[in-house]
């Protein structure tokens, strides 16, 4: 046994061994991503650098970093092994259905079989488990009855305080209609409806539809580095998971940063 461990140790210390180990980690365990847009404010901020847990929802097809070339080019599948599926409220990293070389980060708001619509910016969901289940699990949430079904209004805002609307975005003909009204749909089998927490500034499933399971890459693990647009390092966010960043201290700081940026952008004093 010692001989085997010694050989493994020697191999890991070689250049070849180091490269193999690094590639294995990148392909199957964790991959570094940077948040480039504000669609997930106040939960994840522009300049957050995070490690993604790639095995959270099965094993995705490995792609060569930076080149975005599949390791096994003879197959078009985006999944090597199926595994767990996203849960409602999970933050998910996935390949954009319109261009699989692009990665998006959004929150999963509806599972296959769930029904949803948007009215006056509010998200309404009729969960696939039915009215009795909704009454049991969403006692303290506002519900509405449409077409003899019970719909939960904004079911994620209590648990995930980073979800918010921009009061400056109004229905004046200059903004996309899906922000304000989105017709009822039933999420198809093996697909997931994704929305950004910065609801009025997010390019998501309201515009291009639900995400196939095979496009799903993983979930954010923790922030390893964070820097704002003024090149100030956000030391307090480093090492934190998305769940930890939902605590009041981090939410308040994220909101303050967003408000300052909005005031500067809109010329508010």
mmCIF file of C-alpha atoms in Angstrom, residues 40-262:
data_model
loop_
_atom_site.group_PDB
_atom_site.id
_atom_site.type_symbol
_atom_site.label_atom_id
_atom_site.label_comp_id
_atom_site.label_asym_id
_atom_site.label_seq_id
_atom_site.Cartn_x
_atom_site.Cartn_y
_atom_site.Cartn_z
ATOM 1 C CA UNK A 40 -28.053 38.618 -10.037
ATOM 2 C CA UNK A 41 -27.646 41.746 -7.869
ATOM 3 C CA UNK A 42 -27.908 41.873 -4.863
ATOM 4 C CA UNK A 43 -27.121 38.187 -4.399
ATOM 5 C CA UNK A 44 -24.070 38.050 -6.680
ATOM 6 C CA UNK A 45 -22.280 41.215 -7.764
ATOM 7 C CA UNK A 46 -20.343 42.262 -10.842
ATOM 8 C CA UNK A 47 -16.726 41.407 -10.096
ATOM 9 C CA UNK A 48 -17.481 38.392 -7.902
ATOM 10 C CA UNK A 49 -15.140 35.553 -8.871
ATOM 11 C CA UNK A 50 -16.458 32.185 -7.771
ATOM 12 C CA UNK A 51 -15.835 28.497 -7.956
ATOM 13 C CA UNK A 52 -18.682 26.479 -9.418
ATOM 14 C CA UNK A 53 -19.534 23.072 -8.013
ATOM 15 C CA UNK A 54 -19.668 21.121 -11.272
ATOM 16 C CA UNK A 55 -20.953 17.817 -9.870
ATOM 17 C CA UNK A 56 -24.054 19.296 -8.209
ATOM 18 C CA UNK A 57 -26.381 18.257 -11.038
ATOM 19 C CA UNK A 58 -24.682 15.281 -12.599
ATOM 20 C CA UNK A 59 -21.460 15.460 -14.614
ATOM 21 C CA UNK A 60 -21.445 17.960 -17.494
ATOM 22 C CA UNK A 61 -19.487 17.466 -20.685
ATOM 23 C CA UNK A 62 -15.899 18.685 -20.052
ATOM 24 C CA UNK A 63 -14.854 21.619 -22.200
ATOM 25 C CA UNK A 64 -11.288 22.817 -22.721
ATOM 26 C CA UNK A 65 -10.981 26.091 -20.763
ATOM 27 C CA UNK A 66 -10.984 29.355 -22.748
ATOM 28 C CA UNK A 67 -11.349 27.512 -26.066
ATOM 29 C CA UNK A 68 -14.783 26.108 -25.170
ATOM 30 C CA UNK A 69 -14.062 22.999 -27.205
ATOM 31 C CA UNK A 70 -15.681 19.760 -25.946
ATOM 32 C CA UNK A 71 -13.271 17.114 -24.716
ATOM 33 C CA UNK A 72 -15.269 14.493 -26.631
ATOM 34 C CA UNK A 73 -16.146 16.272 -29.909
ATOM 35 C CA UNK A 74 -17.804 13.216 -31.455
ATOM 36 C CA UNK A 75 -20.912 13.687 -29.295
ATOM 37 C CA UNK A 76 -23.286 16.651 -29.108
ATOM 38 C CA UNK A 77 -24.463 15.740 -25.603
ATOM 39 C CA UNK A 78 -23.836 18.328 -22.884
ATOM 40 C CA UNK A 79 -24.092 15.748 -20.078
ATOM 41 C CA UNK A 80 -21.812 12.807 -19.398
ATOM 42 C CA UNK A 81 -23.815 11.521 -16.431
ATOM 43 C CA UNK A 82 -27.250 12.592 -15.206
ATOM 44 C CA UNK A 83 -27.576 13.305 -11.507
ATOM 45 C CA UNK A 84 -29.576 15.490 -9.163
ATOM 46 C CA UNK A 85 -31.790 18.177 -10.657
ATOM 47 C CA UNK A 86 -32.063 21.832 -9.590
ATOM 48 C CA UNK A 87 -34.402 22.651 -6.736
ATOM 49 C CA UNK A 88 -36.652 25.674 -6.638
ATOM 50 C CA UNK A 89 -34.635 28.665 -5.515
ATOM 51 C CA UNK A 90 -31.214 27.230 -6.455
ATOM 52 C CA UNK A 91 -28.727 29.532 -8.145
ATOM 53 C CA UNK A 92 -27.695 27.665 -11.280
ATOM 54 C CA UNK A 93 -24.837 28.009 -13.759
ATOM 55 C CA UNK A 94 -25.798 26.812 -17.223
ATOM 56 C CA UNK A 95 -24.932 27.069 -20.874
ATOM 57 C CA UNK A 96 -27.154 29.601 -22.614
ATOM 58 C CA UNK A 97 -29.496 27.686 -24.966
ATOM 59 C CA UNK A 98 -28.941 30.293 -27.695
ATOM 60 C CA UNK A 99 -25.164 29.852 -27.607
ATOM 61 C CA UNK A 100 -23.725 27.009 -25.555
ATOM 62 C CA UNK A 101 -20.310 28.705 -25.410
ATOM 63 C CA UNK A 102 -21.800 31.331 -23.083
ATOM 64 C CA UNK A 103 -22.424 30.667 -19.390
ATOM 65 C CA UNK A 104 -25.305 32.297 -17.544
ATOM 66 C CA UNK A 105 -25.986 32.435 -13.808
ATOM 67 C CA UNK A 106 -29.634 32.694 -12.732
ATOM 68 C CA UNK A 107 -32.012 31.417 -10.074
ATOM 69 C CA UNK A 108 -34.213 28.425 -10.826
ATOM 70 C CA UNK A 109 -37.806 29.531 -10.157
ATOM 71 C CA UNK A 110 -39.838 26.713 -11.688
ATOM 72 C CA UNK A 111 -39.436 22.990 -12.287
ATOM 73 C CA UNK A 112 -40.872 20.790 -15.038
ATOM 74 C CA UNK A 113 -44.649 20.712 -14.627
ATOM 75 C CA UNK A 114 -44.858 24.009 -12.714
ATOM 76 C CA UNK A 115 -47.006 26.764 -14.218
ATOM 77 C CA UNK A 116 -46.146 30.447 -14.014
ATOM 78 C CA UNK A 117 -46.941 33.908 -15.288
ATOM 79 C CA UNK A 118 -45.858 37.503 -14.619
ATOM 80 C CA UNK A 119 -48.318 40.326 -13.982
ATOM 81 C CA UNK A 120 -47.270 43.883 -13.058
ATOM 82 C CA UNK A 121 -43.739 42.524 -12.522
ATOM 83 C CA UNK A 122 -44.996 40.016 -9.932
ATOM 84 C CA UNK A 123 -44.148 36.341 -10.425
ATOM 85 C CA UNK A 124 -47.017 33.922 -9.868
ATOM 86 C CA UNK A 125 -46.417 30.169 -9.701
ATOM 87 C CA UNK A 126 -48.785 27.207 -9.478
ATOM 88 C CA UNK A 127 -46.513 24.424 -8.266
ATOM 89 C CA UNK A 128 -46.983 21.026 -9.856
ATOM 90 C CA UNK A 129 -47.761 19.398 -6.487
ATOM 91 C CA UNK A 130 -51.167 21.099 -6.494
ATOM 92 C CA UNK A 131 -53.353 23.290 -4.303
ATOM 93 C CA UNK A 132 -53.287 21.137 -1.150
ATOM 94 C CA UNK A 133 -49.481 21.093 -1.168
ATOM 95 C CA UNK A 134 -49.346 24.858 -1.744
ATOM 96 C CA UNK A 135 -51.710 25.518 1.181
ATOM 97 C CA UNK A 136 -49.518 23.390 3.447
ATOM 98 C CA UNK A 137 -46.122 24.770 2.409
ATOM 99 C CA UNK A 138 -46.973 28.412 1.650
ATOM 100 C CA UNK A 139 -49.233 29.352 4.550
ATOM 101 C CA UNK A 140 -47.626 32.743 5.111
ATOM 102 C CA UNK A 141 -47.435 33.734 1.456
ATOM 103 C CA UNK A 142 -49.918 35.720 -0.579
ATOM 104 C CA UNK A 143 -51.865 33.529 -2.994
ATOM 105 C CA UNK A 144 -54.370 34.187 -5.754
ATOM 106 C CA UNK A 145 -56.891 31.927 -7.454
ATOM 107 C CA UNK A 146 -56.917 31.856 -11.249
ATOM 108 C CA UNK A 147 -58.673 29.267 -13.412
ATOM 109 C CA UNK A 148 -59.622 27.384 -10.231
ATOM 110 C CA UNK A 149 -55.937 26.949 -9.312
ATOM 111 C CA UNK A 150 -53.946 28.419 -6.458
ATOM 112 C CA UNK A 151 -50.982 30.599 -7.447
ATOM 113 C CA UNK A 152 -48.275 31.835 -5.063
ATOM 114 C CA UNK A 153 -47.260 35.461 -5.518
ATOM 115 C CA UNK A 154 -43.493 36.098 -5.507
ATOM 116 C CA UNK A 155 -42.675 32.846 -3.685
ATOM 117 C CA UNK A 156 -38.905 33.460 -3.421
ATOM 118 C CA UNK A 157 -38.598 37.013 -2.141
ATOM 119 C CA UNK A 158 -38.928 36.127 1.555
ATOM 120 C CA UNK A 159 -36.242 33.452 1.520
ATOM 121 C CA UNK A 160 -33.890 35.175 -0.937
ATOM 122 C CA UNK A 161 -33.687 38.891 -0.064
ATOM 123 C CA UNK A 162 -31.474 39.698 -3.047
ATOM 124 C CA UNK A 163 -34.483 39.464 -5.368
ATOM 125 C CA UNK A 164 -35.786 42.936 -6.154
ATOM 126 C CA UNK A 165 -37.392 45.231 -8.728
ATOM 127 C CA UNK A 166 -36.205 48.580 -10.031
ATOM 128 C CA UNK A 167 -38.915 51.224 -9.430
ATOM 129 C CA UNK A 168 -37.382 53.337 -12.185
ATOM 130 C CA UNK A 169 -38.297 50.701 -14.777
ATOM 131 C CA UNK A 170 -41.897 51.456 -15.682
ATOM 132 C CA UNK A 171 -44.262 50.346 -18.409
ATOM 133 C CA UNK A 172 -43.839 53.305 -20.730
ATOM 134 C CA UNK A 173 -43.261 51.501 -24.018
ATOM 135 C CA UNK A 174 -39.480 51.742 -23.789
ATOM 136 C CA UNK A 175 -38.874 48.540 -21.825
ATOM 137 C CA UNK A 176 -39.457 44.903 -22.856
ATOM 138 C CA UNK A 177 -42.982 43.709 -22.103
ATOM 139 C CA UNK A 178 -41.923 40.382 -20.442
ATOM 140 C CA UNK A 179 -40.600 42.423 -17.510
ATOM 141 C CA UNK A 180 -44.149 43.486 -16.741
ATOM 142 C CA UNK A 181 -46.375 40.772 -18.248
ATOM 143 C CA UNK A 182 -45.541 37.232 -19.264
ATOM 144 C CA UNK A 183 -48.287 34.898 -20.426
ATOM 145 C CA UNK A 184 -48.967 31.701 -18.437
ATOM 146 C CA UNK A 185 -46.875 28.695 -19.420
ATOM 147 C CA UNK A 186 -46.314 25.190 -18.121
ATOM 148 C CA UNK A 187 -42.617 24.346 -17.882
ATOM 149 C CA UNK A 188 -41.914 21.403 -20.232
ATOM 150 C CA UNK A 189 -40.416 18.093 -19.172
ATOM 151 C CA UNK A 190 -36.663 18.176 -18.420
ATOM 152 C CA UNK A 191 -36.571 21.980 -18.547
ATOM 153 C CA UNK A 192 -36.173 24.661 -15.854
ATOM 154 C CA UNK A 193 -37.330 28.269 -15.770
ATOM 155 C CA UNK A 194 -34.538 30.668 -14.780
ATOM 156 C CA UNK A 195 -34.766 34.312 -13.681
ATOM 157 C CA UNK A 196 -32.231 36.837 -12.429
ATOM 158 C CA UNK A 197 -32.602 38.302 -8.946
ATOM 159 C CA UNK A 198 -32.244 41.788 -10.435
ATOM 160 C CA UNK A 199 -35.589 41.161 -12.072
ATOM 161 C CA UNK A 200 -35.876 44.269 -14.237
ATOM 162 C CA UNK A 201 -32.309 43.996 -15.566
ATOM 163 C CA UNK A 202 -32.019 40.326 -16.417
ATOM 164 C CA UNK A 203 -31.946 38.509 -19.737
ATOM 165 C CA UNK A 204 -33.535 35.210 -18.718
ATOM 166 C CA UNK A 205 -36.184 32.578 -19.447
ATOM 167 C CA UNK A 206 -38.845 35.247 -19.863
ATOM 168 C CA UNK A 207 -37.125 36.165 -23.136
ATOM 169 C CA UNK A 208 -35.734 32.893 -24.493
ATOM 170 C CA UNK A 209 -37.527 30.101 -22.670
ATOM 171 C CA UNK A 210 -36.752 27.396 -20.113
ATOM 172 C CA UNK A 211 -33.315 25.781 -19.888
ATOM 173 C CA UNK A 212 -32.855 22.084 -20.803
ATOM 174 C CA UNK A 213 -31.414 19.914 -18.034
ATOM 175 C CA UNK A 214 -28.411 18.960 -20.148
ATOM 176 C CA UNK A 215 -27.354 22.633 -20.366
ATOM 177 C CA UNK A 216 -26.994 22.876 -16.603
ATOM 178 C CA UNK A 217 -23.359 22.964 -15.490
ATOM 179 C CA UNK A 218 -23.460 23.413 -11.718
ATOM 180 C CA UNK A 219 -24.041 25.844 -8.894
ATOM 181 C CA UNK A 220 -21.908 28.586 -7.293
ATOM 182 C CA UNK A 221 -19.798 27.139 -4.487
ATOM 183 C CA UNK A 222 -18.064 30.127 -2.886
ATOM 184 C CA UNK A 223 -16.525 33.491 -3.766
ATOM 185 C CA UNK A 224 -12.730 33.305 -3.963
ATOM 186 C CA UNK A 225 -12.203 36.920 -5.025
ATOM 187 C CA UNK A 226 -14.337 40.025 -5.472
ATOM 188 C CA UNK A 227 -13.562 43.493 -6.796
ATOM 189 C CA UNK A 228 -15.840 46.400 -7.687
ATOM 190 C CA UNK A 229 -15.651 48.586 -10.793
ATOM 191 C CA UNK A 230 -13.459 51.072 -8.943
ATOM 192 C CA UNK A 231 -10.889 48.326 -8.352
ATOM 193 C CA UNK A 232 -11.658 48.096 -4.648
ATOM 194 C CA UNK A 233 -11.381 44.584 -3.279
ATOM 195 C CA UNK A 234 -14.451 43.376 -1.398
ATOM 196 C CA UNK A 235 -12.561 41.469 1.279
ATOM 197 C CA UNK A 236 -15.718 40.655 3.248
ATOM 198 C CA UNK A 237 -17.236 38.625 0.373
ATOM 199 C CA UNK A 238 -14.236 36.365 -0.130
ATOM 200 C CA UNK A 239 -14.726 32.782 1.024
ATOM 201 C CA UNK A 240 -18.491 33.239 1.372
ATOM 202 C CA UNK A 241 -21.157 30.983 -0.140
ATOM 203 C CA UNK A 242 -24.304 32.388 -1.799
ATOM 204 C CA UNK A 243 -26.289 31.358 1.296
ATOM 205 C CA UNK A 244 -23.943 33.274 3.600
ATOM 206 C CA UNK A 245 -24.180 36.330 1.348
ATOM 207 C CA UNK A 246 -27.944 36.458 1.982
ATOM 208 C CA UNK A 247 -27.356 37.529 5.585
ATOM 209 C CA UNK A 248 -28.437 41.129 6.378
ATOM 210 C CA UNK A 249 -24.865 42.469 6.643
ATOM 211 C CA UNK A 250 -23.952 41.457 3.078
ATOM 212 C CA UNK A 251 -27.366 42.294 1.641
ATOM 213 C CA UNK A 252 -27.239 45.804 3.090
ATOM 214 C CA UNK A 253 -23.748 46.418 1.690
ATOM 215 C CA UNK A 254 -24.791 45.116 -1.726
ATOM 216 C CA UNK A 255 -27.878 47.356 -1.736
ATOM 217 C CA UNK A 256 -25.817 50.388 -0.747
ATOM 218 C CA UNK A 257 -23.378 49.714 -3.576
ATOM 219 C CA UNK A 258 -26.254 49.329 -6.050
ATOM 220 C CA UNK A 259 -27.953 52.528 -4.874
ATOM 221 C CA UNK A 260 -24.707 54.487 -5.275
ATOM 222 C CA UNK A 261 -24.239 53.116 -8.790
ATOM 223 C CA UNK A 262 -27.862 53.906 -9.709
#
